[in-house]
Each structure stands twice: as structure tokens, then as C-alpha cells.
PDB file of C-alpha atoms in Angstrom:
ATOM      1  CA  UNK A   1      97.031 -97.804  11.396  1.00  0.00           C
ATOM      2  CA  UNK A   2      98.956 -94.520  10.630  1.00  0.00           C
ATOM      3  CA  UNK A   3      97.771 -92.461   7.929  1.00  0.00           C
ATOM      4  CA  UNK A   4      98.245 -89.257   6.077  1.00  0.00           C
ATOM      5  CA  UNK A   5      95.565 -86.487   6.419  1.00  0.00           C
ATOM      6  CA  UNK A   6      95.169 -83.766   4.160  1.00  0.00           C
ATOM      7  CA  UNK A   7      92.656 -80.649   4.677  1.00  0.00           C
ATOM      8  CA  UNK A   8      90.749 -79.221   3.170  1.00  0.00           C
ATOM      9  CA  UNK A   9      89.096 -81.462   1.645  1.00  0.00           C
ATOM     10  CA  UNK A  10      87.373 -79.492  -0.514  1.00  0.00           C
ATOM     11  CA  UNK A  11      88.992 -75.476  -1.405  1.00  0.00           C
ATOM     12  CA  UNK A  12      87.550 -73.351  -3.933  1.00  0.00           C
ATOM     13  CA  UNK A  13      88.924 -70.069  -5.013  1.00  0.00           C
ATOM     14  CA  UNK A  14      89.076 -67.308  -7.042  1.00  0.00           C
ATOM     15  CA  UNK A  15      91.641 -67.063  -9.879  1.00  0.00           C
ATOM     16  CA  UNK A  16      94.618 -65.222  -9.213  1.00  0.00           C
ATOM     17  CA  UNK A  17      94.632 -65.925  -5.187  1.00  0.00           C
ATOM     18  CA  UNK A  18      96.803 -67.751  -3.434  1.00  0.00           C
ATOM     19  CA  UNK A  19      96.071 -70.840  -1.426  1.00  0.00           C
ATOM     20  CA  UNK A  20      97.812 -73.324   0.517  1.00  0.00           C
ATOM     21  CA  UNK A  21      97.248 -77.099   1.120  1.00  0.00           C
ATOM     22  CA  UNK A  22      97.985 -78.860   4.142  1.00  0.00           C
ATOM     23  CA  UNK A  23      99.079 -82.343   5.055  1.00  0.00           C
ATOM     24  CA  UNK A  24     100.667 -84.477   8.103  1.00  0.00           C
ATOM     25  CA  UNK A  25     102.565 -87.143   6.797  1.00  0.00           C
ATOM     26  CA  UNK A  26     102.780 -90.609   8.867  1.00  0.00           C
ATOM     27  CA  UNK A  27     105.432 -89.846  11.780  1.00  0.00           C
ATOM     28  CA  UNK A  28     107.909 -91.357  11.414  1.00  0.00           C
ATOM     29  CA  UNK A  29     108.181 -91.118   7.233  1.00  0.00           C
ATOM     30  CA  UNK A  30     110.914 -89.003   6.099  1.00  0.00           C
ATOM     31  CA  UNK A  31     109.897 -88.321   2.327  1.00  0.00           C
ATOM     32  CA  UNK A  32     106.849 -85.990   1.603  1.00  0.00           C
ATOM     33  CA  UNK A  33     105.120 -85.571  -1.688  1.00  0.00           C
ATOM     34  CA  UNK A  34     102.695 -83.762  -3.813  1.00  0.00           C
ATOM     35  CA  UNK A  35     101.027 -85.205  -6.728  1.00  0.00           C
ATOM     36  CA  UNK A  36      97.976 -83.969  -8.962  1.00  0.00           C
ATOM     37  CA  UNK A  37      95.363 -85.188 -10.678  1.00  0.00           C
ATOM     38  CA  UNK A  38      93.207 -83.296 -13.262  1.00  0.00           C
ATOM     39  CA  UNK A  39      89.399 -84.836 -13.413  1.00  0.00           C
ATOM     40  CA  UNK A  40      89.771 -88.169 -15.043  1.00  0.00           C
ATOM     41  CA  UNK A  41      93.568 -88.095 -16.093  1.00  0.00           C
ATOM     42  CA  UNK A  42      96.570 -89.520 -14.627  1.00  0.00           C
ATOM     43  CA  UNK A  43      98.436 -88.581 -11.342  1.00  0.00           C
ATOM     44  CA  UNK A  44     100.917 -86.206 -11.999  1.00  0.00           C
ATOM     45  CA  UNK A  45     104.136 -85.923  -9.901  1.00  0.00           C
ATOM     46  CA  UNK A  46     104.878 -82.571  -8.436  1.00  0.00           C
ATOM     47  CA  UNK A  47     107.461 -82.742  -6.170  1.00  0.00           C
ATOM     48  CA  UNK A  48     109.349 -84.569  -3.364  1.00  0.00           C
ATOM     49  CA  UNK A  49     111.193 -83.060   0.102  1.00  0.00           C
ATOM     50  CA  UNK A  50     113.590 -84.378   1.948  1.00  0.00           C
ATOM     51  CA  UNK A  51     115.394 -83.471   4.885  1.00  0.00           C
ATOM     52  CA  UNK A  52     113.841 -79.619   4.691  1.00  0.00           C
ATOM     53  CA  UNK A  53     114.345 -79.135   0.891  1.00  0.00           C
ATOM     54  CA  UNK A  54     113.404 -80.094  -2.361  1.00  0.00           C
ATOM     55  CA  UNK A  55     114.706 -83.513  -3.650  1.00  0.00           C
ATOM     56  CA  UNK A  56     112.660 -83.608  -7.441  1.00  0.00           C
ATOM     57  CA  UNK A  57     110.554 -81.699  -8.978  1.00  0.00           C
ATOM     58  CA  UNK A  58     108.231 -81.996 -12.224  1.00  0.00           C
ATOM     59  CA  UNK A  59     108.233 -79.119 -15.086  1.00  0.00           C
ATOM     60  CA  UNK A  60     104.932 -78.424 -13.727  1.00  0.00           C
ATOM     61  CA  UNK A  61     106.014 -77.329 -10.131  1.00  0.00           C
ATOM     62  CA  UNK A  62     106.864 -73.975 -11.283  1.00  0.00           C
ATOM     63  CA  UNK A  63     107.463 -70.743  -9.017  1.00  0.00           C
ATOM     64  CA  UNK A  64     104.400 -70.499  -8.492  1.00  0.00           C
ATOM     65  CA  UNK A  65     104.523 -73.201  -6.211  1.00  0.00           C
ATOM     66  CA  UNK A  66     106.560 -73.742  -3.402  1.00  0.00           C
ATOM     67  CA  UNK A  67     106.780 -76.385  -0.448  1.00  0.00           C
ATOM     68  CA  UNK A  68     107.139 -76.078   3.196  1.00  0.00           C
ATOM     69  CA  UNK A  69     107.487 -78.090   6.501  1.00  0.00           C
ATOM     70  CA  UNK A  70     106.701 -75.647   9.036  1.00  0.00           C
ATOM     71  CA  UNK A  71     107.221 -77.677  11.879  1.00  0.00           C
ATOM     72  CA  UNK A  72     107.497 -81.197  13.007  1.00  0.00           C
ATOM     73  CA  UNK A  73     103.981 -82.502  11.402  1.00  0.00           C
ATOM     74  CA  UNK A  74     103.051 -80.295   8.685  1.00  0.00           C
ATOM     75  CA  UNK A  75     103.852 -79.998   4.640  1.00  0.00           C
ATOM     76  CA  UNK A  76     102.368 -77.612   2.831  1.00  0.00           C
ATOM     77  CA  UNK A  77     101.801 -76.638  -0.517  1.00  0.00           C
ATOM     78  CA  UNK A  78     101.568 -73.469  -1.333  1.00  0.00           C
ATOM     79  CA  UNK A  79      99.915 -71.870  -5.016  1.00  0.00           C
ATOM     80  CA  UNK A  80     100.906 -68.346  -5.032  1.00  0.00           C
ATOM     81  CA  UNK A  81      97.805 -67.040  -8.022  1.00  0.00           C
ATOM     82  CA  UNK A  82      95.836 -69.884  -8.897  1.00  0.00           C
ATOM     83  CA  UNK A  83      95.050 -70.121 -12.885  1.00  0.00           C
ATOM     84  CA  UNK A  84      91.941 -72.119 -13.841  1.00  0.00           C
ATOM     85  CA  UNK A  85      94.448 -75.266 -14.961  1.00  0.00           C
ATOM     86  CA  UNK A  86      95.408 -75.521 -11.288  1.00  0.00           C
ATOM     87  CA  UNK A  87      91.984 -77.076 -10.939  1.00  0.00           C
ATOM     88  CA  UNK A  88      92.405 -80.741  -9.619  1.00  0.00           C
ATOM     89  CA  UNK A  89      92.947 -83.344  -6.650  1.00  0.00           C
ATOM     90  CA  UNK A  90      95.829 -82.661  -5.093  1.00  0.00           C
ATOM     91  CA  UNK A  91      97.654 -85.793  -2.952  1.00  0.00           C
ATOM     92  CA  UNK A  92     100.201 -85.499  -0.902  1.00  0.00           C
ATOM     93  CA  UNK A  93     101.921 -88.564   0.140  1.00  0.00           C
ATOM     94  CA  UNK A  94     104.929 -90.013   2.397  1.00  0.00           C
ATOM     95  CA  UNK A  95     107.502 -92.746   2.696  1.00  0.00           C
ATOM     96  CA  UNK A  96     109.887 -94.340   5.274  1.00  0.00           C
ATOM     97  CA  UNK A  97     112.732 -93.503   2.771  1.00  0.00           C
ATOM     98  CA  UNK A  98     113.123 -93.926  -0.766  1.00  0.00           C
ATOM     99  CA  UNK A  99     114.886 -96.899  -1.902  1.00  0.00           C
ATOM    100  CA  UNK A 100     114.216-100.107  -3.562  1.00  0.00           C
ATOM    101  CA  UNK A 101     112.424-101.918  -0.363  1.00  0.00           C
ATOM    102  CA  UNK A 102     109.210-102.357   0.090  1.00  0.00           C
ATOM    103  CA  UNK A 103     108.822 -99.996   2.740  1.00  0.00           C
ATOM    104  CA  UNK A 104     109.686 -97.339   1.027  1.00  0.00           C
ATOM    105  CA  UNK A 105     105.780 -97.387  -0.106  1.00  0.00           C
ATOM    106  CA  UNK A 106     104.473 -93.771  -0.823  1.00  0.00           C
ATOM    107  CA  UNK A 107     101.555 -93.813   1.378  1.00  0.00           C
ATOM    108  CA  UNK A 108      98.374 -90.941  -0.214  1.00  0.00           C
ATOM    109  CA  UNK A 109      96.334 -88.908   1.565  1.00  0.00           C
ATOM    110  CA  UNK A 110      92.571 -88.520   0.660  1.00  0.00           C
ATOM    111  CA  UNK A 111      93.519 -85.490  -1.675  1.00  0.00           C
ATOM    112  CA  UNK A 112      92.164 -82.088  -1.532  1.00  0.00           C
ATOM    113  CA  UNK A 113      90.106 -81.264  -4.542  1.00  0.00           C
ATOM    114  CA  UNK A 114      91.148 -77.639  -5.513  1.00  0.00           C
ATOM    115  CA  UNK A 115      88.263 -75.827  -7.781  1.00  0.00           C
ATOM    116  CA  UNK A 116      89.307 -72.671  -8.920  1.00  0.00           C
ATOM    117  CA  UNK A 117      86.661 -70.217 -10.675  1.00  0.00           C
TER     118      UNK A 117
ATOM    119  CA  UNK B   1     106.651 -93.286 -25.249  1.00  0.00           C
ATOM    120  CA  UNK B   2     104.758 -93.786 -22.243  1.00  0.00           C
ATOM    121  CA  UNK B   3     106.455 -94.925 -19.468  1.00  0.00           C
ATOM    122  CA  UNK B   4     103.451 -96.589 -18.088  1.00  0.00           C
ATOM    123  CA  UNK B   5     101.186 -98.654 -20.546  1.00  0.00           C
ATOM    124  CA  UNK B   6      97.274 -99.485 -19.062  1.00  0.00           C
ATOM    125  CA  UNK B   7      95.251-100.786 -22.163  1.00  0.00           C
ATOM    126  CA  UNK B   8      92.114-101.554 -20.664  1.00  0.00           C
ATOM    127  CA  UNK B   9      90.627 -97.984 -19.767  1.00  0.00           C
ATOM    128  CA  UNK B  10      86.973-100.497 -18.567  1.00  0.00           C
ATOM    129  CA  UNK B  11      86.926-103.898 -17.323  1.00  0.00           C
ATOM    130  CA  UNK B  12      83.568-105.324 -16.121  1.00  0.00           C
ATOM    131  CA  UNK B  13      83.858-108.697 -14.152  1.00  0.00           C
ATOM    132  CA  UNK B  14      81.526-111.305 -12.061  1.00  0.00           C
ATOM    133  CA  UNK B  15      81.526-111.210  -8.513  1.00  0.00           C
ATOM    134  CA  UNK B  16      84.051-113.922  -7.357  1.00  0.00           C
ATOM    135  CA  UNK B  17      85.544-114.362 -10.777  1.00  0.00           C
ATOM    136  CA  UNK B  18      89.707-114.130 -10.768  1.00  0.00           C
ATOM    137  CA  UNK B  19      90.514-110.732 -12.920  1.00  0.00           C
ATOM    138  CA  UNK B  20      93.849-109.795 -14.675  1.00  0.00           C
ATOM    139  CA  UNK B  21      94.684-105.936 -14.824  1.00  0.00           C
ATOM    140  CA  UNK B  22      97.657-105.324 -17.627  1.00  0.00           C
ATOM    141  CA  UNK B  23     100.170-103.356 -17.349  1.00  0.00           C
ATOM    142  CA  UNK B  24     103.580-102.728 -19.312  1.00  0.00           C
ATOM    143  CA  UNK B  25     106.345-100.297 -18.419  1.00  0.00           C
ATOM    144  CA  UNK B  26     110.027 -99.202 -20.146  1.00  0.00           C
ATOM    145  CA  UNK B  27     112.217 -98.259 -18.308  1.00  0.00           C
ATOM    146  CA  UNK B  28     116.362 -98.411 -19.048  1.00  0.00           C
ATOM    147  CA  UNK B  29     116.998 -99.203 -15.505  1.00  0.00           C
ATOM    148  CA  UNK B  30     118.106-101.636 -13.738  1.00  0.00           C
ATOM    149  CA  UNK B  31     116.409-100.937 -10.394  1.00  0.00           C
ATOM    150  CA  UNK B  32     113.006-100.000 -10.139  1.00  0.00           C
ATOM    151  CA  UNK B  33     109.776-100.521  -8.663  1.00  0.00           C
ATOM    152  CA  UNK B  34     106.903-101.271  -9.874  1.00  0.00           C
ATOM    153  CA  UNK B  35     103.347-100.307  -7.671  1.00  0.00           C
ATOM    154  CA  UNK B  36      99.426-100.880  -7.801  1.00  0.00           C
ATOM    155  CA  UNK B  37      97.094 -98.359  -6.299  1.00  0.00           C
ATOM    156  CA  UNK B  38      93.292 -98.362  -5.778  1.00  0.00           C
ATOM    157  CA  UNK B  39      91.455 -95.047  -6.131  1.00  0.00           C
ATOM    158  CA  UNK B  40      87.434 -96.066  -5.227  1.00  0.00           C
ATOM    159  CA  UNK B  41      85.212 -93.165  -6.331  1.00  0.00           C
ATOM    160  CA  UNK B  42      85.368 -91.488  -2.759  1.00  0.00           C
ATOM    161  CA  UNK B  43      88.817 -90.581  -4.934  1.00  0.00           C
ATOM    162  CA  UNK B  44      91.385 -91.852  -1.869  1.00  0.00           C
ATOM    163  CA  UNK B  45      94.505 -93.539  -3.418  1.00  0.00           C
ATOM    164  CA  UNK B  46      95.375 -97.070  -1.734  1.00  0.00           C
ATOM    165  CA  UNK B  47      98.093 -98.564  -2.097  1.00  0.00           C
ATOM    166  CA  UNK B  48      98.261-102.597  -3.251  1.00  0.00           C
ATOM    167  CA  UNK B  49     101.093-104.118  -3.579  1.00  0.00           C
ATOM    168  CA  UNK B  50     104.574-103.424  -4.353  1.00  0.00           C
ATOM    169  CA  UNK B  51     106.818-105.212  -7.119  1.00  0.00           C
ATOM    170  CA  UNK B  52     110.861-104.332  -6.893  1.00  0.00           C
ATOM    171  CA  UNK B  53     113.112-105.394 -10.099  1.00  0.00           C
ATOM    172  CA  UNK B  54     115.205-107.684  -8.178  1.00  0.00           C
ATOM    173  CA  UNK B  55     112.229-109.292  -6.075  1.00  0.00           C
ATOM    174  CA  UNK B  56     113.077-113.307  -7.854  1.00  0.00           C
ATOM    175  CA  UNK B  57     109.170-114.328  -6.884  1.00  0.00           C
ATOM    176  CA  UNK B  58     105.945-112.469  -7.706  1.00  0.00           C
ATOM    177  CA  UNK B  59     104.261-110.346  -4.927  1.00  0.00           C
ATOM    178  CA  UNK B  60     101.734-111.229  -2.840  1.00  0.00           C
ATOM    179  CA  UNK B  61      98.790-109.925  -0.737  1.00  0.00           C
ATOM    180  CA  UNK B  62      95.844-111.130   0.116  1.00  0.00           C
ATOM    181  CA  UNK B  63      93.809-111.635  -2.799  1.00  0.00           C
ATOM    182  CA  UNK B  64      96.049-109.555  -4.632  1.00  0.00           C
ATOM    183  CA  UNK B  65      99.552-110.614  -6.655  1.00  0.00           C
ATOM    184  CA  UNK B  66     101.237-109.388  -8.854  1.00  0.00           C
ATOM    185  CA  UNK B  67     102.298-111.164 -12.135  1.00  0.00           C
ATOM    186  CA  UNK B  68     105.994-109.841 -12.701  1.00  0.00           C
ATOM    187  CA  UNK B  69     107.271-110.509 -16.414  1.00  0.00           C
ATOM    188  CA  UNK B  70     110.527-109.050 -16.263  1.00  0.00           C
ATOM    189  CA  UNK B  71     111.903-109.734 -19.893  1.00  0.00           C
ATOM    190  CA  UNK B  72     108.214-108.747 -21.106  1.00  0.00           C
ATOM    191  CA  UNK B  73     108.387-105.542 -18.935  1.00  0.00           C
ATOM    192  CA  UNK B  74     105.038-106.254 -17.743  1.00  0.00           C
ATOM    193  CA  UNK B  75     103.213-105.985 -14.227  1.00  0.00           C
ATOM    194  CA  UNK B  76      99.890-107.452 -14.137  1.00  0.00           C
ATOM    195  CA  UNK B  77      97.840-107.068 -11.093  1.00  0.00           C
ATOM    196  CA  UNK B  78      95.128-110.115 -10.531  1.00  0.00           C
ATOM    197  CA  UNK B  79      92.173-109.853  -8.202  1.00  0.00           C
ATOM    198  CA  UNK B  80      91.312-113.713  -7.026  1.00  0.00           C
ATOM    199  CA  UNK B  81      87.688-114.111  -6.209  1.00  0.00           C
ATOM    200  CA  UNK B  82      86.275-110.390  -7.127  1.00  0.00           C
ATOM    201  CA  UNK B  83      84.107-108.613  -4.686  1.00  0.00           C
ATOM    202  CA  UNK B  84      81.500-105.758  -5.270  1.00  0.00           C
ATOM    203  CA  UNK B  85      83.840-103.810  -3.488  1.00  0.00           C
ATOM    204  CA  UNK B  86      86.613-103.928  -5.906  1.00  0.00           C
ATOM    205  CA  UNK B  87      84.770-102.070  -8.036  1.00  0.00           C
ATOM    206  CA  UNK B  88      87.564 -99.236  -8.403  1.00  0.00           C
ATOM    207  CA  UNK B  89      90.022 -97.141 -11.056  1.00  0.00           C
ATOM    208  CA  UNK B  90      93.284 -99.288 -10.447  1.00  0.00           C
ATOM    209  CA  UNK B  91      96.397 -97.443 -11.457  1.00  0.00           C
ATOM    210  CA  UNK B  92      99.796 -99.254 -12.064  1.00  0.00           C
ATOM    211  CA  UNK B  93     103.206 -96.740 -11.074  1.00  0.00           C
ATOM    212  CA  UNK B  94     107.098 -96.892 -11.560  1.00  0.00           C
ATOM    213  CA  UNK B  95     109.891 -95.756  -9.561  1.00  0.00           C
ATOM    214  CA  UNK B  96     112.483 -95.904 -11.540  1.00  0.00           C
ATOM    215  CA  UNK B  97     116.229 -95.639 -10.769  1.00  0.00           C
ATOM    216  CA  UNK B  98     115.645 -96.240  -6.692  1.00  0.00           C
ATOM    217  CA  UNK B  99     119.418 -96.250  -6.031  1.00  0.00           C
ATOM    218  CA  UNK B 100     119.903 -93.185  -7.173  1.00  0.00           C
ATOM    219  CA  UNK B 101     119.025 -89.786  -4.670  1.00  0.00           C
ATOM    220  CA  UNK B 102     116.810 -87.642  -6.506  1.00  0.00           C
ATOM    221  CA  UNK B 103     114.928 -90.418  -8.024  1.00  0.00           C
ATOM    222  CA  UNK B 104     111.762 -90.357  -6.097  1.00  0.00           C
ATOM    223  CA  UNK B 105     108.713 -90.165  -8.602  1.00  0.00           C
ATOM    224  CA  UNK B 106     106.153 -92.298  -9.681  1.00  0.00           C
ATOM    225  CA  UNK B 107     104.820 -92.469 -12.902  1.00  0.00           C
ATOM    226  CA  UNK B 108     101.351 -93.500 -13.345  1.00  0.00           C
ATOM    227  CA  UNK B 109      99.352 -95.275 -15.876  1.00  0.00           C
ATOM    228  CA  UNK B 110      95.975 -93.971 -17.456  1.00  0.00           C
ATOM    229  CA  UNK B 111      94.611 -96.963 -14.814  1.00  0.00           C
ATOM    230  CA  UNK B 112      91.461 -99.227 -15.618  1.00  0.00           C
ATOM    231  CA  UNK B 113      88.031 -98.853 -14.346  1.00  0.00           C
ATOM    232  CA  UNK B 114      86.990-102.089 -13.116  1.00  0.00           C
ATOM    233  CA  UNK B 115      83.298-102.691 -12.316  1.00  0.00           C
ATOM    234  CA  UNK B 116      82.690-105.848 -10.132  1.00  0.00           C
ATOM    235  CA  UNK B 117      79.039-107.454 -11.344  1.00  0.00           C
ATOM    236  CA  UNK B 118      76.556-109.162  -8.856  1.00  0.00           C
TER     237      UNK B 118
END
């Protein structure tokens, strides 16, 4: 069954650097997310793509974070000088499209769990 | 307010027992979605089921369905017949406003640790 992948798994770094997150999304899904989520809180939204640009994003995607599909299979997520409070698992996710169906599922990847000291 | 109510931050439950996960949203739309995910403590995020606003009957799959309370604005996931491998943090999402471009996040609940018991 398709899934998303996301590496690394695990990225540690100092503060201040910058870092970026990779995923492949499944195929032939045409929505791409990013969501956090700090050590024992709630998912956080960060920010959807679309058709090469951004479609929503949270108060918390600031500029120092910014998006890209390089090519055909990748999204990335790039942090431009981590801060300690960038510390978290970070998912990125993917849907068909994103309407009412049931299809339209956002499918996670298995997170990449940023520590930054 | 919270868009996403879960009042049960621990549930502990016998193996093969039914169990009911609450879950209450607001929302002014009309059309939205409603979603349960699974994160085990490997920390992966699977998706459940999927509830939409204008669905008329109450999701199904597998062992898992959803109990839809539309005037309530409530979305109960139940587990039939538990299984040690349920044991999980279960978080209920919204999409709200699907019809709408732009309109793309989910909100998540606090979730609910559930721990399945021999």
C-alpha cells in the first residue's frame, strides 16, 4: 500500500542553523502538508501546497519557514535558524484532493523528530 | 473555544471489551469533516476513519465506527472487541469548510490515551 516517507527520522541541531525536512508524498496525491507536534501536545497545522504554492498557512509558519517541491517526488520543509521552540515531530502528510469525500484523507508520514540544542 | 473537545486525556479498558472515545467539535459550517487518527508510541499517525457532515449513516471500518451526533456536534469513535494492540493516543480532527479552496487544515483534539488491559 502507498505511503508517505519522511527522513530523517531523527535531526538534531544547533540553534540558529538551518535545516530542512524531507518527504515523498503518495504519487498520485496532489495536496502536501506539514504539521507539528510539540512532546505531548496537539498536532499543529503548518501549512498546505497545492499546485507549486502555498494554499494555507498557520500564524506559526512564519518566514522562517518556507516550503518546496523540488521535483516530481519531493516536499520539503525548510527552517531557516532553528530556535529551541522549533523542537518537535514534524509530519508531513498528503491527499488525493481536498474536498468533502472520503478520499480526500490526509495520509501522515512517520514524522521526523527535530531536537534542537 | 476549542474547536476540538477530547475529555478523556486516559482511558484504560479490558481486552475484548467495546470502548467509546468522545469527542465534540463547533464548527459554523455547514460542510466539514470530521477524522480519527491513531498515533501508537512508535509516534506514526494512522488514519481511522473518516466522518463527512452530509454522510446520512455513521462510518464504518472494521472494528472501528464512528458515532456521528450531528445536532450534538459530537464524533465518538468506538473500538468493538479491544485488542492489546489498540493500546494508542487516539486523536479526533476537523476539516472544516471543505467546499471552500484554501480550507485545508485539520484541527486536532488533545486525543485520549487508551491502554488496552490483558
Amino acid at each position: 500500500e502507498p505511503e508517505v516517507t519522511q527522513t530523517p527520522s531523527h535531526q538534531v541541531t544547533q540553534m540558529g542553523q538551518e535545516v530542512i525536512l524531507r518527504c515523498v508524498p503518495i504519487s498520485n496525491h496532489l495536496y502536501f502538508y506539514w504539521y507539528r507536534q510539540i512532546l505531548g501536545q496537539k498536532v499543529e497545522f503548518l501549512v498546505s501546497f497545492y499546485n507549486n504554492e502555498i494554499s494555507e498557512k498557520s500564524e506559526i509558519f512564519d518566514d522562517q519557514f518556507s516550503v518546496e517541491r523540488p521535483d516530481g517526488s519531493n516536499f520539503t520543509l525548510k527552517i531557516r535558524s532553528t530556535k529551541l521552540e522549533d523542537s518537535a515531530m514534524y509530519f508531513c502528510a498528503s491527499s488525493v484532493l481536498a474536498g468533502g469525500l472520503s478520499t480526500d484523507t490526509q495520509y501522515f508520514g512517520p514524522g521526523t523528530r527535530l531536537t534542537v540544542l | 473555544a476549542q474547536k476540538i473537545t477530547q475529555t478523556q486525556p486516559g482511558m484504560f479498558v479490558q481486552e475484548k471489551e467495546a470502548v467509546t472515545l468522545d469527542c465534540t467539535y463547533d464548527t459554523s459550517d455547514q460542510s466539514y469533516g470530521l477524522f480519527w487518527y491513531k498515533q501508537p508510541s512508535s509516534g506514526e499517525m494512522i488514519f481511522l476513519i473518516y466522518q463527512g457532515s452530509y454522510d446520512e449513516q455513521n462510518a464504518t471500518e472494521g472494528r472501528y465506527s464512528l458515532n456521528f451526533q450531528k445536532a450534538r456536534k459530537s464524533a465518538n469513535l468506538v473500538i468493538s472487541a479491544s485488542q492489546l494492540g489498540d493500546s494508542a493516543m487516539y486523536f479526533c480532527a476537523m476539516r472544516e469548510g471543505f467546499l471552500d479552496f484554501g480550507n485545508e487544515k485539520l484541527t486536532f483534539g488533545t486525543g485520549t490515551r487508551l491502554t488496552i488491559i490483558p
